[in-house]
Amino acid sequence: MDSVSTLEIWQIFFTRLWPVWAALAVTFFVLYQMRKKLGTLGQIFDSRVGLVGLFIVLFWIYAAIFADLIALFEPLEQSGLYRRKPPGTINSNVGIPYIFGTDTLGRDLFSRMIYGSQIVLLIAPAATLVAYIVGITLGLPAGYIGGFYDTALSFLANLVLAFPVILLFYLLVAPGIRETILPNIMAGIFFIIPVLFALMVVFSRFSQRLSVLVPSTIVILIIGAWLYSGLVFNADPLGLVAIDPNELNIFAAVVFTTSPGVFRIVRGLTLDIRTRDYVAAAVTRGENPLFIMIWEILPNARGPLIVDSCLRIGYVTILLGTLGFFGLGMEPESPDWGSMINQTRSYIRLVPTIVLPPTIALASFVLGLNLLADGLREQSLKD
Amino acid sequence: MLLFLFKRIIVLLLTLICLSFTVFSLVTIEPNLKKLALNQANMRMEEDEVQSWLEKNGYKRPLLVQYGEWLGNAVTGDFGYSTHFRKPVNEVIWPKLGHTGILMFWVFLLTIPIALTIGILAGMREGTKTDRTLSIFAIFTTSVPPYVSGILYTIIFSSWLGIFKGVAKAGNITFENFALPVLTIVAYDIGYIARMTRASMVEVMGSQYIKTARLKGMPFMSVVLKHALRNALIAPFTVIMLQFPWLLTGVVIVEKLFNYKGFGFLLVSAADQNDIDVTLACGVVAVVLVLTTQLISDIGYVFLNPRIRFT
């Protein structure tokens, strides 16, 4: 069988990724021009570590966006002739090389790696976002009001945190669980909270101005009901929002394991910030507690929360990989990185390079997020 | 102090009951029980036969009654019967826990000194080149989860260099087959503890009493060793203990990866094989381990930090 040399492999690799390079160049140019106006994100240019992190994270974001342009093969396309081939083997039917080799079903590892980024970069940030809204909605009052509410919620958060994550996954992301309505109940609870949060944001700001309050409440309720019907009941009237039962199961489990950590951080920050003078001033002005929590405390907690969210997206990526590694939840065909690692790791004695694309992809993305978080923290501490 | 301890233990017991009930209700959901019935009695049972089997074996009673019965047995040390190994759970779980204990022992023995050294060296002079290098090293190791690093180490040390073995056999501890699993967990764990130690060290080094000690002319190293260290180690101590759930997850992954037949491997295979009593026992043992370490961490914190002793 023909193959291309190592040098050519990298040549093809770099030329195939041209949309990513172009997008990266544009983004960095624009960010550099606007760095004065961007606050902490603009100061990232002073931190070499943060810049490297931003580069890696953006690389994967653009790889996910332009996956169709970059990939050489279809991610699920199998080929019985070309199984477990080393990098560079040319598929003589179409004359295209498998630049990173093929897996045990003859699927192109490079294309699967690129398409895998779509799954990871969709679920990880989305799950982190929902976990954040849940954590914020419950954590702000726990820190601000305290009392029994705080004791009860902290106890619940500690309950979840005392579970080893892997045990929780084996209990919550199992085929048996999917036959029950438990994932839907969990998702139902988690997805109602963002809607409530949005309502609270609007209400606390515009409670005196009915001309703004009423229309925005109606808009939130309509959008909320639309997304909710699609995500929780899989019955979107427009047919636009849909989610697989197993993806919903993964999503709910990841949010469930992540949100207690967010809750604790938000609660801690709130306890700290509520003693500040501007909060005392707002209390004296007679603002209601909801306004103080959402419009005084939350914006001032954003620094640590942004840093933490970068770390947490990385952590959620690791969690998703763990799920794939144990073959839990994901479709068996799915090209997500964890499942790819699980499918290829038995063959490392035959073809050592077979496992490199998904492992390096996953590790680099998490590393990028951690470096970015480190850079952001360093810059925000300078102020 | 006694009151504090008493309160902590009450909360711990309450947590334990809540968690074991959660595990119980999630393990004994309807689909799992049906699978169990098909496995135990007859693969070709009709739906109504399955129902009558469940009825006969007491799985149709209210969940709380079943849980109460299980809890009563568990308290007296009877964890039921393993349907996969075909012997009592007690005979299965404890030897496996011993294997994992050995693994954990080596992990702790290596992680704690290395992580603390890195953290202290990085944190004692903030912003220097040593600090930056060590911090980036710590970020690197925490970014690579065990199922990635374990595979990469296997390729490098086992397939390529041929020094260590890619499979670890339980009960046969040699450097050759134990090095890779231990290395994998240690590398992942070091980073986090080192970063916590560094943060705590940086904070202590900026405090007034350290400045005073420096100003009165004490040599830098003895300020670090005599004044800073004791206070800087309070936070890492709690972190190390609270790390336990995380460490347990790492252990499960590594045991699966290196085919090491310990507690984690048992947990995973019991869940896969629908071995209900073993899954339950593993889950509860894991939770008890985590809660015990939390209690130790709480008590240790009070001992180490006199400021909170009487509040």
Short mmCIF file of N, CA, C and O in Angstrom, two decimals, chain B residues 204-266:
data_model
loop_
_atom_site.label_atom_id
_atom_site.label_comp_id
_atom_site.label_asym_id
_atom_site.label_seq_id
_atom_site.Cartn_x
_atom_site.Cartn_y
_atom_site.Cartn_z
N VAL B 204 0.85 33.36 52.88
CA VAL B 204 1.58 33.44 54.15
C VAL B 204 2.82 34.31 54.00
O VAL B 204 3.13 35.14 54.86
N MET B 205 3.52 34.18 52.88
CA MET B 205 4.76 34.94 52.71
C MET B 205 4.50 36.44 52.63
O MET B 205 5.40 37.24 52.85
N GLY B 206 3.26 36.82 52.28
CA GLY B 206 2.95 38.24 52.21
C GLY B 206 2.45 38.80 53.53
O GLY B 206 2.15 39.99 53.63
N SER B 207 2.35 37.96 54.58
CA SER B 207 1.74 38.44 55.82
C SER B 207 2.73 39.22 56.68
O SER B 207 3.94 39.17 56.46
N GLN B 208 2.16 39.94 57.66
CA GLN B 208 2.97 40.86 58.47
C GLN B 208 4.09 40.17 59.24
O GLN B 208 5.21 40.65 59.29
N TYR B 209 3.75 39.02 59.87
CA TYR B 209 4.77 38.44 60.75
C TYR B 209 5.97 37.91 59.98
O TYR B 209 7.07 37.83 60.52
N ILE B 210 5.77 37.56 58.72
CA ILE B 210 6.91 37.12 57.92
C ILE B 210 7.80 38.33 57.60
O ILE B 210 9.03 38.27 57.67
N LYS B 211 7.13 39.46 57.28
CA LYS B 211 7.91 40.68 57.00
C LYS B 211 8.73 41.06 58.23
O LYS B 211 9.91 41.42 58.13
N THR B 212 8.08 40.98 59.41
CA THR B 212 8.79 41.30 60.65
C THR B 212 10.02 40.41 60.82
O THR B 212 11.12 40.89 61.12
N ALA B 213 9.81 39.13 60.61
CA ALA B 213 10.91 38.19 60.77
C ALA B 213 12.05 38.50 59.81
O ALA B 213 13.22 38.46 60.17
N ARG B 214 11.66 38.86 58.57
CA ARG B 214 12.69 39.20 57.58
C ARG B 214 13.42 40.47 57.99
O ARG B 214 14.64 40.57 57.89
N LEU B 215 12.63 41.47 58.49
CA LEU B 215 13.21 42.77 58.82
C LEU B 215 14.15 42.68 60.01
O LEU B 215 15.11 43.43 60.10
N LYS B 216 13.84 41.77 60.92
CA LYS B 216 14.75 41.68 62.06
C LYS B 216 16.02 40.93 61.69
O LYS B 216 16.89 40.71 62.53
N GLY B 217 16.13 40.54 60.42
CA GLY B 217 17.40 40.02 59.92
C GLY B 217 17.54 38.52 59.92
O GLY B 217 18.63 38.00 59.78
N MET B 218 16.42 37.81 60.06
CA MET B 218 16.53 36.35 60.00
C MET B 218 16.85 35.91 58.58
O MET B 218 16.36 36.50 57.62
N PRO B 219 17.65 34.87 58.44
CA PRO B 219 17.95 34.37 57.09
C PRO B 219 16.67 33.85 56.43
O PRO B 219 15.79 33.31 57.10
N PHE B 220 16.60 34.03 55.10
CA PHE B 220 15.38 33.71 54.36
C PHE B 220 14.93 32.27 54.58
O PHE B 220 13.76 32.00 54.84
N MET B 221 15.90 31.33 54.49
CA MET B 221 15.51 29.93 54.58
C MET B 221 14.91 29.60 55.95
O MET B 221 13.98 28.81 56.06
N SER B 222 15.46 30.20 56.99
CA SER B 222 14.92 29.83 58.30
C SER B 222 13.58 30.52 58.55
O SER B 222 12.75 29.98 59.28
N VAL B 223 13.33 31.66 57.91
CA VAL B 223 11.98 32.24 57.98
C VAL B 223 10.99 31.28 57.34
O VAL B 223 9.93 30.97 57.89
N VAL B 224 11.37 30.78 56.16
CA VAL B 224 10.48 29.86 55.44
C VAL B 224 10.22 28.63 56.29
O VAL B 224 9.07 28.22 56.50
N LEU B 225 11.30 28.03 56.80
CA LEU B 225 11.14 26.74 57.47
C LEU B 225 10.49 26.90 58.84
O LEU B 225 9.67 26.08 59.24
N LYS B 226 10.87 27.95 59.59
CA LYS B 226 10.38 28.04 60.97
C LYS B 226 9.06 28.78 61.08
O LYS B 226 8.23 28.43 61.91
N HIS B 227 8.86 29.81 60.26
CA HIS B 227 7.65 30.62 60.43
C HIS B 227 6.57 30.32 59.40
O HIS B 227 5.41 30.15 59.75
N ALA B 228 6.98 30.27 58.14
CA ALA B 228 5.96 30.21 57.08
C ALA B 228 5.36 28.82 56.95
O ALA B 228 4.14 28.67 56.84
N LEU B 229 6.20 27.82 56.99
CA LEU B 229 5.77 26.48 56.63
C LEU B 229 4.58 25.99 57.43
O LEU B 229 3.61 25.49 56.88
N ARG B 230 4.64 26.17 58.74
CA ARG B 230 3.59 25.61 59.58
C ARG B 230 2.22 26.18 59.22
O ARG B 230 1.24 25.45 59.16
N ASN B 231 2.17 27.47 58.98
CA ASN B 231 0.88 28.06 58.63
C ASN B 231 0.49 27.78 57.19
O ASN B 231 -0.69 27.67 56.88
N ALA B 232 1.51 27.67 56.33
CA ALA B 232 1.19 27.45 54.92
C ALA B 232 0.68 26.04 54.68
O ALA B 232 0.05 25.79 53.66
N LEU B 233 0.93 25.13 55.59
CA LEU B 233 0.54 23.74 55.34
C LEU B 233 -0.87 23.42 55.82
O LEU B 233 -1.35 22.32 55.57
N ILE B 234 -1.53 24.37 56.47
CA ILE B 234 -2.89 24.08 56.95
C ILE B 234 -3.83 23.83 55.78
O ILE B 234 -4.54 22.83 55.74
N ALA B 235 -3.81 24.76 54.82
CA ALA B 235 -4.73 24.62 53.68
C ALA B 235 -4.45 23.36 52.87
O ALA B 235 -5.39 22.60 52.58
N PRO B 236 -3.19 23.06 52.50
CA PRO B 236 -2.95 21.83 51.74
C PRO B 236 -3.39 20.58 52.48
O PRO B 236 -3.87 19.64 51.85
N PHE B 237 -3.30 20.59 53.81
CA PHE B 237 -3.73 19.41 54.56
C PHE B 237 -5.20 19.10 54.28
O PHE B 237 -5.56 17.97 53.94
N THR B 238 -6.03 20.15 54.39
CA THR B 238 -7.45 19.91 54.12
C THR B 238 -7.68 19.54 52.67
O THR B 238 -8.51 18.69 52.36
N VAL B 239 -6.91 20.18 51.78
CA VAL B 239 -7.09 19.88 50.36
C VAL B 239 -6.76 18.42 50.08
O VAL B 239 -7.50 17.72 49.39
N ILE B 240 -5.67 17.94 50.68
CA ILE B 240 -5.27 16.56 50.44
C ILE B 240 -6.39 15.63 50.88
O ILE B 240 -6.74 14.67 50.20
N MET B 241 -6.99 15.93 52.02
CA MET B 241 -8.04 15.06 52.52
C MET B 241 -9.31 15.17 51.67
O MET B 241 -9.96 14.18 51.38
N LEU B 242 -9.65 16.40 51.27
CA LEU B 242 -10.86 16.58 50.48
C LEU B 242 -10.70 16.09 49.05
O LEU B 242 -11.66 15.95 48.31
N GLN B 243 -9.43 15.84 48.68
CA GLN B 243 -9.12 15.31 47.37
C GLN B 243 -9.65 13.91 47.18
O GLN B 243 -9.63 13.37 46.09
N PHE B 244 -10.05 13.29 48.27
CA PHE B 244 -10.26 11.86 48.25
C PHE B 244 -11.27 11.37 47.20
O PHE B 244 -11.00 10.39 46.51
N PRO B 245 -12.43 12.04 47.06
CA PRO B 245 -13.35 11.56 46.02
C PRO B 245 -12.72 11.56 44.64
O PRO B 245 -12.93 10.66 43.83
N TRP B 246 -11.91 12.60 44.43
CA TRP B 246 -11.24 12.75 43.15
C TRP B 246 -10.22 11.64 42.94
O TRP B 246 -10.14 11.02 41.88
N LEU B 247 -9.47 11.39 44.00
CA LEU B 247 -8.44 10.35 43.96
C LEU B 247 -9.09 9.01 43.65
O LEU B 247 -8.58 8.21 42.88
N LEU B 248 -10.24 8.78 44.26
CA LEU B 248 -10.95 7.52 44.07
C LEU B 248 -11.32 7.34 42.61
O LEU B 248 -11.20 6.26 42.04
N THR B 249 -11.79 8.43 41.98
CA THR B 249 -12.12 8.37 40.56
C THR B 249 -10.88 8.03 39.74
O THR B 249 -10.93 7.17 38.86
N GLY B 250 -9.75 8.68 40.07
CA GLY B 250 -8.50 8.38 39.39
C GLY B 250 -8.12 6.92 39.54
O GLY B 250 -7.69 6.27 38.59
N VAL B 251 -8.34 6.39 40.73
CA VAL B 251 -7.98 5.00 40.99
C VAL B 251 -8.84 4.06 40.15
O VAL B 251 -8.34 3.10 39.57
N VAL B 252 -10.13 4.38 40.05
CA VAL B 252 -11.01 3.53 39.24
C VAL B 252 -10.53 3.50 37.79
O VAL B 252 -10.43 2.43 37.16
N ILE B 253 -10.21 4.70 37.27
CA ILE B 253 -9.74 4.77 35.88
C ILE B 253 -8.46 3.98 35.69
O ILE B 253 -8.33 3.17 34.76
N VAL B 254 -7.52 4.18 36.61
CA VAL B 254 -6.22 3.52 36.46
C VAL B 254 -6.36 2.00 36.60
O VAL B 254 -5.74 1.25 35.85
N GLU B 255 -7.21 1.56 37.52
CA GLU B 255 -7.37 0.12 37.69
C GLU B 255 -7.97 -0.51 36.44
O GLU B 255 -7.61 -1.60 36.02
N LYS B 256 -8.91 0.22 35.84
CA LYS B 256 -9.52 -0.27 34.60
C LYS B 256 -8.48 -0.28 33.47
O LYS B 256 -8.37 -1.24 32.71
N LEU B 257 -7.70 0.80 33.42
CA LEU B 257 -6.73 0.95 32.34
C LEU B 257 -5.65 -0.12 32.42
O LEU B 257 -5.24 -0.68 31.40
N PHE B 258 -5.14 -0.39 33.62
CA PHE B 258 -4.03 -1.34 33.76
C PHE B 258 -4.53 -2.72 34.19
O PHE B 258 -3.72 -3.57 34.55
N ASN B 259 -5.85 -2.90 34.16
CA ASN B 259 -6.40 -4.21 34.48
C ASN B 259 -5.98 -4.69 35.87
O ASN B 259 -5.67 -5.86 36.07
N TYR B 260 -5.93 -3.75 36.81
CA TYR B 260 -5.54 -4.07 38.17
C TYR B 260 -6.80 -4.41 38.95
O TYR B 260 -7.68 -3.57 39.13
N LYS B 261 -6.93 -5.66 39.39
CA LYS B 261 -8.21 -6.12 39.95
C LYS B 261 -8.41 -5.66 41.39
O LYS B 261 -8.35 -6.47 42.31
N GLY B 262 -8.61 -4.40 41.57
CA GLY B 262 -8.83 -3.86 42.92
C GLY B 262 -10.27 -3.41 43.10
O GLY B 262 -11.17 -3.84 42.37
N PHE B 263 -10.46 -2.51 44.05
CA PHE B 263 -11.79 -2.03 44.41
C PHE B 263 -12.47 -1.30 43.25
O PHE B 263 -13.64 -1.51 42.97
N GLY B 264 -11.71 -0.44 42.58
CA GLY B 264 -12.27 0.33 41.47
C GLY B 264 -12.72 -0.58 40.34
O GLY B 264 -13.79 -0.40 39.76
N PHE B 265 -11.88 -1.55 40.03
CA PHE B 265 -12.22 -2.51 38.98
C PHE B 265 -13.49 -3.26 39.35
O PHE B 265 -14.37 -3.47 38.52
N LEU B 266 -13.59 -3.63 40.62
CA LEU B 266 -14.78 -4.34 41.11
C LEU B 266 -16.03 -3.48 40.95
O LEU B 266 -17.06 -3.95 40.46
#
